[in-house]
mmCIF file of C-alpha atoms in Angstrom:
data_model
loop_
_atom_site.group_PDB
_atom_site.id
_atom_site.type_symbol
_atom_site.label_atom_id
_atom_site.label_comp_id
_atom_site.label_asym_id
_atom_site.label_seq_id
_atom_site.Cartn_x
_atom_site.Cartn_y
_atom_site.Cartn_z
ATOM 1 C CA MET A 1 207.859 154.131 -34.892
ATOM 2 C CA LEU A 2 208.387 153.112 -31.275
ATOM 3 C CA THR A 3 207.851 149.484 -30.359
ATOM 4 C CA HIS A 4 207.519 147.846 -26.970
ATOM 5 C CA GLU A 5 206.859 144.454 -28.515
ATOM 6 C CA LEU A 6 209.767 142.492 -27.110
ATOM 7 C CA ARG A 7 210.415 138.773 -26.743
ATOM 8 C CA GLU A 8 212.309 137.376 -23.779
ATOM 9 C CA ASP A 9 215.648 135.758 -24.513
ATOM 10 C CA THR A 10 217.180 134.112 -21.450
ATOM 11 C CA GLY A 11 220.467 133.283 -23.122
ATOM 12 C CA ALA A 12 223.434 135.355 -21.995
ATOM 13 C CA ALA A 13 224.599 137.983 -24.468
ATOM 14 C CA TRP A 14 226.829 140.495 -22.680
ATOM 15 C CA ALA A 15 229.413 140.070 -19.961
ATOM 16 C CA PRO A 16 228.929 141.951 -16.694
ATOM 17 C CA ALA A 17 230.460 145.422 -16.798
ATOM 18 C CA PRO A 18 230.027 148.721 -14.971
ATOM 19 C CA GLY A 19 226.673 150.306 -15.768
ATOM 20 C CA ARG A 20 225.099 147.125 -17.145
ATOM 21 C CA SER A 21 221.966 145.818 -15.434
ATOM 22 C CA GLU A 22 220.814 142.210 -15.191
ATOM 23 C CA ARG A 23 218.407 143.004 -18.033
ATOM 24 C CA ASP A 24 221.339 144.136 -20.181
ATOM 25 C CA LEU A 25 223.123 140.814 -19.818
ATOM 26 C CA ALA A 26 220.269 138.878 -21.467
ATOM 27 C CA PRO A 27 218.359 141.565 -23.396
ATOM 28 C CA PRO A 28 215.026 140.778 -25.078
ATOM 29 C CA ARG A 29 214.602 140.587 -28.832
ATOM 30 C CA LEU A 30 212.443 142.946 -30.883
ATOM 31 C CA ASN A 31 209.129 141.375 -31.863
ATOM 32 C CA LEU A 32 207.372 144.031 -33.949
ATOM 33 C CA ARG A 33 204.925 142.712 -36.509
ATOM 34 C CA LEU A 34 205.597 144.395 -39.858
ATOM 35 C CA THR A 35 201.951 145.342 -40.288
ATOM 36 C CA TYR A 36 202.827 148.647 -38.582
ATOM 37 C CA VAL A 37 205.646 149.302 -41.041
ATOM 38 C CA HIS A 38 203.535 148.368 -44.046
ATOM 39 C CA ALA A 39 200.617 150.519 -42.887
ATOM 40 C CA VAL A 40 202.878 153.582 -42.603
ATOM 41 C CA GLN A 41 204.398 152.881 -46.015
ATOM 42 C CA GLU A 42 200.941 152.445 -47.574
ATOM 43 C CA ALA A 43 199.967 155.826 -46.096
ATOM 44 C CA GLY A 44 202.916 157.494 -47.812
ATOM 45 C CA GLY A 45 205.413 157.574 -44.938
ATOM 46 C CA ILE A 46 208.838 156.057 -44.368
ATOM 47 C CA SER A 47 209.172 153.866 -41.276
ATOM 48 C CA VAL A 48 212.083 153.858 -38.854
ATOM 49 C CA VAL A 49 211.749 151.367 -35.986
ATOM 50 C CA LEU A 50 212.862 152.505 -32.516
ATOM 51 C CA PRO A 51 213.290 149.856 -29.806
ATOM 52 C CA ALA A 52 212.218 150.665 -26.254
ATOM 53 C CA HIS A 53 215.702 149.877 -24.989
ATOM 54 C CA GLY A 54 215.851 151.832 -21.751
ATOM 55 C CA PHE A 55 218.186 154.716 -22.626
ATOM 56 C CA GLY A 56 215.735 157.571 -22.070
ATOM 57 C CA ASP A 57 218.325 160.326 -22.402
ATOM 58 C CA ASP A 58 218.362 159.958 -26.185
ATOM 59 C CA ALA A 59 214.665 160.803 -26.682
ATOM 60 C CA HIS A 60 215.107 164.345 -28.004
ATOM 61 C CA HIS A 61 218.131 163.400 -30.115
ATOM 62 C CA LEU A 62 216.102 160.698 -31.851
ATOM 63 C CA LEU A 63 213.054 162.891 -32.338
ATOM 64 C CA ASP A 64 215.272 165.540 -33.965
ATOM 65 C CA ARG A 65 215.474 163.115 -36.883
ATOM 66 C CA LEU A 66 211.787 162.233 -37.131
ATOM 67 C CA ASP A 67 208.702 163.990 -38.476
ATOM 68 C CA GLY A 68 206.145 161.988 -36.493
ATOM 69 C CA LEU A 69 205.860 159.142 -34.013
ATOM 70 C CA LEU A 70 203.744 155.992 -34.138
ATOM 71 C CA VAL A 71 203.670 154.139 -30.804
ATOM 72 C CA SER A 72 202.744 150.489 -31.210
ATOM 73 C CA GLY A 73 200.863 147.994 -29.083
ATOM 74 C CA GLY A 74 202.530 145.565 -26.702
ATOM 75 C CA PRO A 75 202.311 144.050 -23.204
ATOM 76 C CA ASP A 76 200.803 145.582 -20.073
ATOM 77 C CA LEU A 77 202.512 148.563 -18.478
ATOM 78 C CA ASP A 78 204.048 148.138 -15.066
ATOM 79 C CA PRO A 79 201.508 149.750 -12.685
ATOM 80 C CA ALA A 80 204.414 151.167 -10.671
ATOM 81 C CA THR A 81 204.691 153.749 -13.471
ATOM 82 C CA TYR A 82 201.407 155.235 -12.243
ATOM 83 C CA GLY A 83 201.792 154.516 -8.541
ATOM 84 C CA GLN A 84 199.775 151.323 -8.140
ATOM 85 C CA GLU A 85 200.430 147.784 -6.971
ATOM 86 C CA ARG A 86 200.279 144.922 -9.442
ATOM 87 C CA HIS A 87 196.917 143.259 -10.056
ATOM 88 C CA PRO A 88 197.114 139.446 -9.638
ATOM 89 C CA LEU A 89 196.068 139.042 -13.287
ATOM 90 C CA LEU A 90 198.520 141.537 -14.730
ATOM 91 C CA GLY A 91 199.753 140.273 -18.073
ATOM 92 C CA PRO A 92 203.175 138.697 -18.698
ATOM 93 C CA ASN A 93 206.293 140.336 -20.155
ATOM 94 C CA VAL A 94 206.007 143.537 -18.110
ATOM 95 C CA ASP A 95 209.266 145.471 -18.523
ATOM 96 C CA ARG A 96 209.691 148.560 -16.342
ATOM 97 C CA ALA A 97 212.881 149.737 -18.080
ATOM 98 C CA ALA A 98 211.235 149.738 -21.490
ATOM 99 C CA ASP A 99 208.098 151.340 -20.027
ATOM 100 C CA GLU A 100 210.127 154.246 -18.687
ATOM 101 C CA TYR A 101 211.788 154.728 -22.065
ATOM 102 C CA GLU A 102 208.446 154.800 -23.849
ATOM 103 C CA LEU A 103 207.052 157.298 -21.353
ATOM 104 C CA ARG A 104 210.068 159.540 -21.937
ATOM 105 C CA MET A 105 209.464 159.406 -25.683
ATOM 106 C CA HIS A 106 205.828 160.415 -25.180
ATOM 107 C CA GLN A 107 206.899 163.320 -22.990
ATOM 108 C CA ALA A 108 209.546 164.463 -25.450
ATOM 109 C CA ALA A 109 207.124 164.282 -28.380
ATOM 110 C CA ARG A 110 204.627 166.365 -26.414
ATOM 111 C CA GLU A 111 207.265 168.975 -25.573
ATOM 112 C CA ARG A 112 208.150 169.267 -29.269
ATOM 113 C CA ASP A 113 204.540 169.112 -30.502
ATOM 114 C CA LEU A 114 205.589 166.231 -32.739
ATOM 115 C CA PRO A 115 202.654 164.469 -34.428
ATOM 116 C CA VAL A 116 201.841 161.250 -32.557
ATOM 117 C CA LEU A 117 199.531 158.333 -33.251
ATOM 118 C CA ALA A 118 199.420 155.904 -30.325
ATOM 119 C CA ILE A 119 197.880 152.471 -30.881
ATOM 120 C CA CYS A 120 196.468 150.164 -28.160
ATOM 121 C CA ARG A 121 199.145 149.975 -25.432
ATOM 122 C CA GLY A 122 200.657 153.078 -27.030
ATOM 123 C CA MET A 123 197.515 155.037 -26.116
ATOM 124 C CA GLN A 124 197.656 153.674 -22.571
ATOM 125 C CA ALA A 125 201.287 154.802 -22.292
ATOM 126 C CA MET A 126 200.323 158.229 -23.653
ATOM 127 C CA ASN A 127 197.797 158.498 -20.832
ATOM 128 C CA VAL A 128 200.259 157.360 -18.152
ATOM 129 C CA SER A 129 202.909 159.787 -19.449
ATOM 130 C CA ARG A 130 200.483 162.582 -18.566
ATOM 131 C CA GLY A 131 199.744 161.391 -15.040
ATOM 132 C CA GLY A 132 196.781 159.162 -15.857
ATOM 133 C CA THR A 133 196.068 155.632 -14.635
ATOM 134 C CA LEU A 134 194.858 152.368 -16.136
ATOM 135 C CA HIS A 135 192.361 149.628 -15.430
ATOM 136 C CA GLN A 136 194.831 146.779 -14.998
ATOM 137 C CA HIS A 137 192.502 143.928 -15.859
ATOM 138 C CA ILE A 138 189.495 144.109 -18.151
ATOM 139 C CA VAL A 139 187.589 141.326 -19.879
ATOM 140 C CA ASN A 140 185.761 140.925 -23.178
ATOM 141 C CA HIS A 141 188.227 143.035 -25.162
ATOM 142 C CA ARG A 142 190.356 140.281 -26.678
ATOM 143 C CA GLN A 143 188.906 138.782 -29.831
ATOM 144 C CA THR A 144 189.730 135.111 -30.310
ATOM 145 C CA PRO A 145 189.724 133.188 -32.549
ATOM 146 C CA VAL A 146 188.575 135.985 -34.887
ATOM 147 C CA ALA A 147 191.271 137.215 -37.295
ATOM 148 C CA PRO A 148 192.914 140.540 -36.367
ATOM 149 C CA HIS A 149 191.692 142.253 -39.538
ATOM 150 C CA GLU A 150 188.052 141.492 -38.718
ATOM 151 C CA PRO A 151 186.176 144.065 -36.565
ATOM 152 C CA THR A 152 184.262 142.652 -33.613
ATOM 153 C CA HIS A 153 182.590 145.653 -31.980
ATOM 154 C CA ALA A 154 181.631 149.248 -32.672
ATOM 155 C CA VAL A 155 182.830 152.464 -31.085
ATOM 156 C CA THR A 156 180.964 155.752 -30.947
ATOM 157 C CA VAL A 157 183.014 158.759 -32.058
ATOM 158 C CA ASP A 158 182.353 162.236 -30.659
ATOM 159 C CA ALA A 159 180.880 164.632 -33.209
ATOM 160 C CA GLY A 160 183.339 167.243 -34.427
ATOM 161 C CA SER A 161 186.359 165.480 -32.910
ATOM 162 C CA PRO A 162 189.556 164.960 -34.906
ATOM 163 C CA LEU A 163 188.663 161.269 -35.289
ATOM 164 C CA HIS A 164 185.266 162.252 -36.687
ATOM 165 C CA ARG A 165 186.903 164.604 -39.184
ATOM 166 C CA ILE A 166 189.558 162.065 -40.168
ATOM 167 C CA THR A 167 187.163 159.157 -40.725
ATOM 168 C CA SER A 168 183.919 161.010 -41.541
ATOM 169 C CA ARG A 169 182.245 158.485 -39.229
ATOM 170 C CA ARG A 170 180.401 158.754 -35.915
ATOM 171 C CA ARG A 171 180.456 154.986 -35.599
ATOM 172 C CA LEU A 172 183.465 152.789 -36.341
ATOM 173 C CA ALA A 173 183.748 149.009 -36.483
ATOM 174 C CA VAL A 174 187.007 148.048 -34.730
ATOM 175 C CA ASN A 175 189.046 145.070 -33.593
ATOM 176 C CA THR A 176 190.070 144.587 -29.966
ATOM 177 C CA PHE A 177 193.178 143.034 -28.376
ATOM 178 C CA HIS A 178 193.772 144.795 -25.075
ATOM 179 C CA HIS A 179 193.958 143.651 -21.459
ATOM 180 C CA GLN A 180 194.174 147.154 -19.990
ATOM 181 C CA ALA A 181 192.357 150.436 -20.634
ATOM 182 C CA ILE A 182 192.394 154.059 -19.527
ATOM 183 C CA ASP A 183 190.966 154.731 -16.062
ATOM 184 C CA ARG A 184 191.803 158.262 -14.854
ATOM 185 C CA LEU A 185 192.477 160.507 -17.817
ATOM 186 C CA GLY A 186 195.895 162.135 -18.111
ATOM 187 C CA ALA A 187 196.419 165.899 -18.138
ATOM 188 C CA GLY A 188 195.508 167.641 -21.366
ATOM 189 C CA LEU A 189 193.746 164.674 -22.961
ATOM 190 C CA GLU A 190 190.120 164.502 -24.065
ATOM 191 C CA VAL A 191 188.100 161.350 -24.724
ATOM 192 C CA ILE A 192 186.759 161.224 -28.295
ATOM 193 C CA ALA A 193 185.397 157.660 -28.615
ATOM 194 C CA HIS A 194 183.828 154.977 -26.399
ATOM 195 C CA ALA A 195 182.972 151.293 -26.671
ATOM 196 C CA PRO A 196 179.413 150.215 -25.811
ATOM 197 C CA ASP A 197 180.574 149.130 -22.336
ATOM 198 C CA GLY A 198 182.029 152.579 -21.649
ATOM 199 C CA THR A 199 185.677 151.673 -22.280
ATOM 200 C CA ILE A 200 187.654 154.663 -23.573
ATOM 201 C CA GLU A 201 188.567 153.879 -27.181
ATOM 202 C CA ALA A 202 190.209 157.088 -28.414
ATOM 203 C CA VAL A 203 191.723 160.275 -26.996
ATOM 204 C CA HIS A 204 193.427 163.395 -28.274
ATOM 205 C CA ASP A 205 195.176 166.513 -27.031
ATOM 206 C CA PRO A 206 193.228 169.555 -28.269
ATOM 207 C CA SER A 207 196.228 171.832 -27.714
ATOM 208 C CA ALA A 208 198.546 169.777 -29.944
ATOM 209 C CA ARG A 209 198.989 169.755 -33.690
ATOM 210 C CA PHE A 210 198.248 166.004 -33.836
ATOM 211 C CA HIS A 211 198.250 163.840 -30.701
ATOM 212 C CA VAL A 212 195.751 161.005 -31.146
ATOM 213 C CA GLY A 213 195.441 157.634 -29.433
ATOM 214 C CA VAL A 214 193.210 154.751 -30.517
ATOM 215 C CA GLN A 215 192.632 151.601 -28.486
ATOM 216 C CA TRP A 216 192.125 149.352 -31.504
ATOM 217 C CA HIS A 217 194.726 148.156 -34.014
ATOM 218 C CA ALA A 218 194.101 150.477 -36.936
ATOM 219 C CA GLU A 219 197.250 149.235 -38.693
ATOM 220 C CA VAL A 220 195.588 145.916 -39.617
ATOM 221 C CA LEU A 221 192.277 147.496 -40.625
ATOM 222 C CA THR A 222 193.626 149.655 -43.459
ATOM 223 C CA HIS A 223 191.686 147.647 -46.058
ATOM 224 C CA ARG A 224 188.770 149.695 -44.696
ATOM 225 C CA PRO A 225 189.082 153.316 -45.923
ATOM 226 C CA GLU A 226 188.089 154.910 -42.615
ATOM 227 C CA HIS A 227 190.972 153.188 -40.804
ATOM 228 C CA ALA A 228 193.433 153.816 -43.622
ATOM 229 C CA MET A 229 192.664 157.505 -43.089
ATOM 230 C CA VAL A 230 193.774 157.276 -39.444
ATOM 231 C CA MET A 231 197.234 156.172 -40.597
ATOM 232 C CA ARG A 232 197.220 158.735 -43.391
ATOM 233 C CA ALA A 233 196.365 161.522 -40.931
ATOM 234 C CA LEU A 234 199.592 160.885 -39.016
ATOM 235 C CA VAL A 235 201.672 160.915 -42.187
ATOM 236 C CA ASP A 236 199.966 164.087 -43.421
ATOM 237 C CA ALA A 237 200.554 165.839 -40.098
ATOM 238 C CA ALA A 238 204.201 164.789 -40.161
ATOM 239 C CA ALA A 239 204.688 165.893 -43.766
ATOM 240 C CA ARG A 240 203.088 169.313 -43.300
ATOM 241 C CA PRO A 241 204.382 170.952 -40.113
ATOM 242 C CA GLY A 242 201.819 173.729 -40.294
ATOM 243 C CA LEU A 243 198.851 171.371 -40.546
ATOM 244 C CA ALA A 244 196.390 171.529 -37.663
ATOM 245 C CA LEU A 245 193.948 168.662 -37.296
ATOM 246 C CA VAL A 246 192.316 170.117 -34.191
ATOM 247 C CA ALA A 247 189.846 172.940 -33.960
#
């Protein structure tokens, strides 16, 4: 499970030394909500949390030890990762070093055909890792003060898509907590669900064993069987290497 949910800590931690950046001297703290961990455990998996720390060279070594990858939500991606200038309303806590690490993990997982479920920002990073771009500022996709486990809008799922087969639904009630969304689609991805306003809500790679991204936070909707099955699909794909969830 890869997390980019970090919390700034301005207090000094390390002394300056060769190879250490300014970020290294006062590194952020992990801020992953345990709902992700619990959702994987409930689905029958065992969670290992990977921080987006900036050392991209270890991606394949880490993935050697894993059967699947869940990429969590988090802050906006730095638009420099897809060749754009920053929008004036770009969200806070943008961290280019951690972004680059997460993109490397996506690329490595794709190269290995490792099962991947990417949630919210994780789906956006999946898209960017394949050369896609993002809408940097969208409105009406952050539900407040509604509780995270309460759906607030519907998405339409493409017939016959992996998401349709996993959930047995053409229409899903979902929550929404994102400031960015997919614009230009990355190479090899197909859109498999939309919001009523046209926002891309789910994608997959039809050439992969299991590469699925959802824009909503399925990990806090697992009291609803259709969303529990999204988490279970990742665990099943990871547990059975020969399983194909795509046509």
